[in-house]
Tab-separated table of C-alpha atoms in Angstrom:
chain	number	residue	atom	x	y	z
A	199	MET	CA	-5.638	22.196	-7.923
A	200	ASN	CA	-3.305	19.730	-5.596
A	201	ASN	CA	-2.873	16.271	-5.409
A	202	GLU	CA	-4.577	15.883	-2.321
A	203	GLN	CA	-8.289	18.242	-4.078
A	204	LEU	CA	-7.770	15.859	-7.284
A	205	LYS	CA	-8.217	12.412	-4.779
A	206	GLU	CA	-11.508	13.931	-3.443
A	207	LYS	CA	-12.626	14.324	-7.524
A	208	PHE	CA	-12.553	10.498	-7.788
A	209	ASP	CA	-14.179	6.991	-6.842
A	210	LEU	CA	-10.925	5.254	-6.461
A	211	THR	CA	-12.987	2.029	-5.779
A	212	ASP	CA	-13.966	2.467	-9.595
A	213	PRO	CA	-11.153	1.074	-12.139
A	214	TYR	CA	-11.804	3.606	-14.911
A	215	GLN	CA	-11.573	6.653	-12.508
A	216	ILE	CA	-8.482	5.287	-11.216
A	217	ALA	CA	-7.120	5.231	-14.545
A	218	LYS	CA	-8.200	9.078	-14.819
A	219	TYR	CA	-6.634	9.537	-11.359
A	220	ILE	CA	-3.445	7.954	-12.220
A	221	LYS	CA	-3.549	10.350	-15.387
A	222	GLU	CA	-3.788	13.641	-13.874
A	223	VAL	CA	-1.844	13.172	-10.727
A	224	GLU	CA	1.248	14.570	-10.554
A	225	LYS	CA	3.964	12.502	-10.589
A	226	THR	CA	6.493	12.451	-8.601
A	227	THR	CA	10.573	11.328	-7.727
A	228	PRO	CA	11.142	12.364	-4.487
A	229	VAL	CA	15.066	12.523	-3.815
A	230	LYS	CA	17.158	12.516	-0.589
A	231	ALA	CA	20.297	14.387	-0.497
A	232	TYR	CA	23.243	13.995	2.212
A	233	ILE	CA	25.498	17.069	1.253
A	234	ARG	CA	28.726	18.743	2.596
A	235	GLY	CA	30.041	21.527	0.955
A	236	ARG	CA	31.328	25.285	1.298
A	237	PHE	CA	27.411	27.059	1.508
A	238	ILE	CA	26.142	30.098	3.173
A	239	LYS	CA	22.145	30.411	4.162
A	240	ASP	CA	21.638	32.380	1.016
A	241	ASP	CA	22.542	29.532	-0.999
A	242	LEU	CA	20.001	27.190	0.036
A	243	TYR	CA	17.032	30.035	0.571
A	244	GLY	CA	13.483	28.313	-0.260
A	245	LEU	CA	14.942	24.760	-0.156
A	246	ASP	CA	13.624	22.459	2.101
A	247	TYR	CA	16.899	21.041	3.761
A	248	TYR	CA	17.709	20.199	7.562
A	249	GLY	CA	20.955	21.016	9.021
A	250	SER	CA	23.839	24.115	8.684
A	251	PRO	CA	25.259	25.337	5.442
A	252	ASP	CA	27.967	23.602	5.695
A	253	ALA	CA	26.495	20.114	6.450
A	254	PHE	CA	22.568	19.164	5.547
A	255	ILE	CA	20.283	16.664	4.678
A	256	LEU	CA	17.732	18.708	1.261
A	257	LEU	CA	14.644	16.853	0.623
A	258	SER	CA	13.526	17.985	-3.414
A	259	GLU	CA	12.120	16.497	-6.192
A	260	ALA	CA	15.190	14.997	-8.700
A	261	ASP	CA	14.589	17.818	-11.379
A	262	ALA	CA	15.183	20.599	-8.541
A	263	LEU	CA	18.065	18.803	-7.135
A	264	THR	CA	20.154	18.425	-10.437
A	265	GLU	CA	19.584	21.817	-10.848
A	266	PHE	CA	20.960	23.087	-7.459
A	267	LEU	CA	23.885	20.542	-8.212
A	268	GLU	CA	24.401	22.057	-11.289
A	269	LYS	CA	25.065	25.316	-9.725
A	270	HIS	CA	26.804	24.475	-6.804
A	271	HIS	CA	29.139	21.730	-8.223
A	272	ASP	CA	32.214	23.621	-7.133
A	273	GLN	CA	31.083	23.942	-3.616
A	274	ILE	CA	30.705	20.358	-2.979
A	275	THR	CA	32.938	18.426	-1.289
A	276	SER	CA	30.627	15.516	-0.184
A	277	LEU	CA	27.708	14.037	-2.089
A	278	ARG	CA	24.735	10.778	-1.185
A	279	ILE	CA	21.807	10.754	-3.000
A	280	GLU	CA	18.476	8.457	-2.112
A	281	ASN	CA	15.917	7.650	-3.981
A	282	ASP	CA	13.214	4.542	-3.837
A	283	ARG	CA	10.808	5.918	-6.989
A	284	ARG	CA	10.835	7.319	-10.607
A	285	ASN	CA	7.583	9.068	-11.381
A	286	SER	CA	5.289	7.868	-8.867
A	287	ALA	CA	1.326	8.420	-9.368
A	288	ILE	CA	0.213	7.204	-6.525
A	289	PRO	CA	1.305	8.159	-2.586
A	290	MET	CA	1.204	6.155	0.211
A	291	LEU	CA	-2.174	6.234	2.453
A	292	ASN	CA	-1.865	8.453	5.193
A	293	MET	CA	-2.406	6.259	8.215
A	294	LYS	CA	-2.801	9.198	10.636
A	295	ASP	CA	-6.550	9.074	11.299
A	296	VAL	CA	-6.679	4.756	10.301
A	297	ASP	CA	-8.026	3.306	13.768
A	298	ALA	CA	-6.345	0.075	12.811
A	299	ARG	CA	-2.654	-1.587	13.884
A	300	ILE	CA	-0.407	-1.064	11.120
A	301	GLU	CA	3.154	-2.098	11.505
A	302	PRO	CA	6.023	-1.271	9.876
A	303	GLY	CA	6.996	-2.303	6.182
A	304	ALA	CA	3.561	-1.798	4.583
A	305	PHE	CA	2.917	-0.365	1.624
A	306	ILE	CA	-0.552	1.167	1.581
A	307	ARG	CA	-1.126	3.513	-1.190
A	308	GLU	CA	-3.398	6.111	-1.346
A	309	GLY	CA	-7.332	4.937	-2.215
A	310	VAL	CA	-7.497	2.461	0.302
A	311	ALA	CA	-9.784	1.855	2.782
A	312	ILE	CA	-9.280	0.149	6.147
A	313	ASP	CA	-11.607	-0.399	8.671
A	314	LYS	CA	-11.413	-0.198	12.313
A	315	GLY	CA	-9.476	-2.563	14.631
A	316	ALA	CA	-7.894	-4.426	11.774
A	317	VAL	CA	-4.050	-5.702	11.698
A	318	ILE	CA	-1.647	-4.930	8.869
A	319	MET	CA	1.463	-6.818	9.385
A	320	MET	CA	5.227	-6.162	8.120
A	321	GLY	CA	5.779	-6.405	4.332
A	322	ALA	CA	2.420	-6.470	3.826
A	323	VAL	CA	1.226	-4.764	0.164
A	324	ILE	CA	-1.945	-2.958	-0.512
A	325	ASN	CA	-3.040	-1.205	-3.584
A	326	ILE	CA	-5.597	1.411	-4.470
A	327	GLY	CA	-9.115	1.007	-4.167
A	328	SER	CA	-8.556	-2.004	-1.322
A	329	HIS	CA	-10.676	-2.534	1.235
A	330	VAL	CA	-9.775	-4.467	4.329
A	331	GLY	CA	-12.886	-4.779	6.749
A	332	GLU	CA	-12.987	-4.927	10.669
A	333	ASN	CA	-11.273	-6.699	12.671
A	334	SER	CA	-9.150	-8.839	9.978
A	335	MET	CA	-5.930	-9.139	9.454
A	336	ILE	CA	-3.465	-8.921	6.836
A	337	ASP	CA	-0.328	-11.160	7.540
A	338	MET	CA	2.980	-10.923	6.759
A	339	ASN	CA	4.120	-10.225	3.114
A	340	ALA	CA	0.479	-10.746	1.474
A	341	VAL	CA	-0.293	-8.666	-0.879
A	342	LEU	CA	-4.023	-6.966	-1.968
A	343	GLY	CA	-4.140	-6.162	-5.359
A	344	ALA	CA	-6.136	-3.071	-6.998
A	345	ARG	CA	-9.775	-3.344	-5.348
A	346	ALA	CA	-9.387	-6.444	-3.650
A	347	ASP	CA	-12.283	-6.370	-0.832
A	348	VAL	CA	-11.734	-8.353	2.256
A	349	GLY	CA	-14.635	-8.565	4.971
A	350	LYS	CA	-14.913	-8.073	8.712
A	351	ASN	CA	-13.100	-11.198	11.028
A	352	CYS	CA	-11.213	-12.256	8.576
A	353	HIS	CA	-7.443	-12.989	8.088
A	354	VAL	CA	-5.286	-13.199	4.945
A	355	GLY	CA	-2.412	-15.206	5.316
A	356	ALA	CA	1.025	-14.698	5.328
A	357	GLY	CA	2.239	-14.840	1.646
A	358	SER	CA	-1.087	-14.684	0.137
A	359	VAL	CA	-2.033	-12.867	-2.937
A	360	LEU	CA	-5.483	-11.683	-3.729
A	361	ALA	CA	-5.432	-10.858	-7.364
A	362	GLY	CA	-5.824	-7.477	-8.785
A	363	VAL	CA	-8.033	-6.256	-10.942
A	364	LEU	CA	-7.041	-2.231	-13.270
A	365	GLU	CA	-6.736	-3.877	-16.456
A	366	PRO	CA	-8.848	-4.675	-18.035
A	367	PRO	CA	-10.856	-2.684	-15.992
A	368	SER	CA	-14.707	-4.242	-16.704
A	369	ALA	CA	-12.999	-7.157	-15.136
A	370	THR	CA	-14.824	-8.044	-11.129
A	371	PRO	CA	-12.360	-7.745	-8.581
A	372	VAL	CA	-11.846	-10.373	-5.137
A	373	VAL	CA	-14.021	-10.711	-2.632
A	374	ILE	CA	-13.210	-12.269	1.031
A	375	GLU	CA	-16.896	-12.178	2.701
A	376	ASP	CA	-16.829	-11.956	6.477
A	377	ASP	CA	-14.908	-14.577	8.386
A	378	VAL	CA	-12.752	-16.605	5.741
A	379	MET	CA	-9.941	-17.712	7.138
A	380	ILE	CA	-7.417	-17.881	4.052
A	381	GLY	CA	-4.007	-19.769	4.864
A	382	ALA	CA	-0.290	-19.202	4.555
A	383	ASN	CA	0.781	-18.749	-0.053
A	384	CYS	CA	-2.754	-19.027	-1.423
A	385	THR	CA	-3.774	-17.415	-4.515
A	386	ILE	CA	-6.889	-16.037	-5.133
A	387	LEU	CA	-7.961	-15.408	-8.646
A	388	GLU	CA	-9.828	-12.391	-9.966
A	389	GLY	CA	-13.203	-12.612	-9.961
A	390	VAL	CA	-12.900	-14.857	-7.120
A	391	ARG	CA	-15.569	-14.385	-4.035
A	392	VAL	CA	-14.847	-16.588	-0.950
A	393	GLY	CA	-18.231	-17.554	1.152
A	394	LYS	CA	-18.605	-16.405	4.893
A	395	GLY	CA	-17.111	-18.205	7.105
A	396	ALA	CA	-14.806	-20.514	4.232
A	397	VAL	CA	-11.556	-21.430	4.836
A	398	VAL	CA	-8.835	-21.829	2.347
A	399	ALA	CA	-6.204	-24.092	3.417
A	400	ALA	CA	-2.100	-23.291	2.871
A	401	GLY	CA	-0.829	-22.468	-0.287
A	402	SER	CA	-4.071	-23.523	-2.178
A	403	VAL	CA	-5.130	-21.891	-5.721
A	404	VAL	CA	-8.757	-20.451	-5.999
A	405	THR	CA	-9.862	-20.251	-9.274
A	406	GLU	CA	-13.614	-20.863	-8.650
A	407	ASN	CA	-15.929	-18.865	-6.072
A	408	VAL	CA	-16.341	-20.593	-2.963
A	409	PRO	CA	-19.112	-21.560	-1.191
A	410	ALA	CA	-19.742	-20.274	2.267
A	411	GLY	CA	-19.076	-22.664	5.250
A	412	VAL	CA	-16.585	-25.000	3.604
A	413	VAL	CA	-12.831	-25.659	3.688
A	414	VAL	CA	-10.822	-25.919	-0.095
A	415	ALA	CA	-7.594	-27.186	-0.757
A	416	GLY	CA	-5.716	-27.709	-3.580
A	417	MET	CA	-4.291	-26.574	-6.733
A	418	PRO	CA	-6.748	-26.260	-8.448
A	419	ALA	CA	-8.582	-25.720	-5.201
A	420	LYS	CA	-11.829	-28.046	-4.317
A	421	VAL	CA	-14.027	-28.182	-1.387
A	422	VAL	CA	-12.509	-30.974	0.836
A	423	LYS	CA	-15.410	-30.820	3.522
A	424	GLU	CA	-18.081	-28.575	5.134
A	425	LYS	CA	-16.556	-26.653	8.362
A	426	ASP	CA	-16.913	-28.435	11.697
A	427	GLU	CA	-15.575	-27.770	14.998
A	428	LYS	CA	-12.208	-29.129	14.647
A	429	THR	CA	-11.936	-27.061	11.728
A	430	LYS	CA	-13.302	-23.847	13.649
A	431	SER	CA	-10.709	-24.196	17.116
A	432	LYS	CA	-8.246	-24.542	14.665
A	433	THR	CA	-9.263	-21.356	12.466
A	434	GLU	CA	-10.103	-19.022	15.813
A	435	LEU	CA	-8.971	-15.646	15.694
A	436	LEU	CA	-7.630	-13.914	18.670
A	437	ASP	CA	-9.210	-10.683	19.491
A	438	ASP	CA	-6.143	-9.783	21.922
A	439	LEU	CA	-4.557	-9.368	18.512
A	440	ARG	CA	-7.199	-6.423	17.309
A	441	GLY	CA	-7.293	-4.737	20.872
């Protein structure tokens, strides 16, 4: 069973299923090698390489590359190797069928659901089992931990963190209901539910559930007022950014 078939076998919103998936999935250590040397085509038969036999880029698993380098050590005149992970269990999300705007430098793992019209900005990190609702924006360097659930028409501010819940598996994930505005550099702890239309002021640490339609601020965050027209004007979302 390949990794794609294995993914279909599990419910990647359930912590126990996620753990089983991670246990069973084939771990990968992909590497990229830039090689110059005295090679012929037969030396490279069956390999995933790009270029000519005397100068090429080789894409491979780490163990296969080590075997190739040991076998052809005397033929190599120049070598550079790049890799960015070791025994990685969860690949990045295949984004080709996602009907959303995803900017360069976002890290989105397999098992994440992103709804139509969402916006994922540079540097955002979204972990397995998370959900981003329709027309919601995850701003620069924000982090959605495992199983975090963001509703429709929300804004998760730059640098904010929605705590992940994978271990212990019995813990309740963060839930952000529709029309919520979370300012920059906030922290929402595991198990917290932020009610519809609420506003979380920048820099807040939210440790308790937030009622709908209020503004909270502070460390820990407390209700400071009901959401009023002035607050609404300051937290307005722009449809043009989500077109």
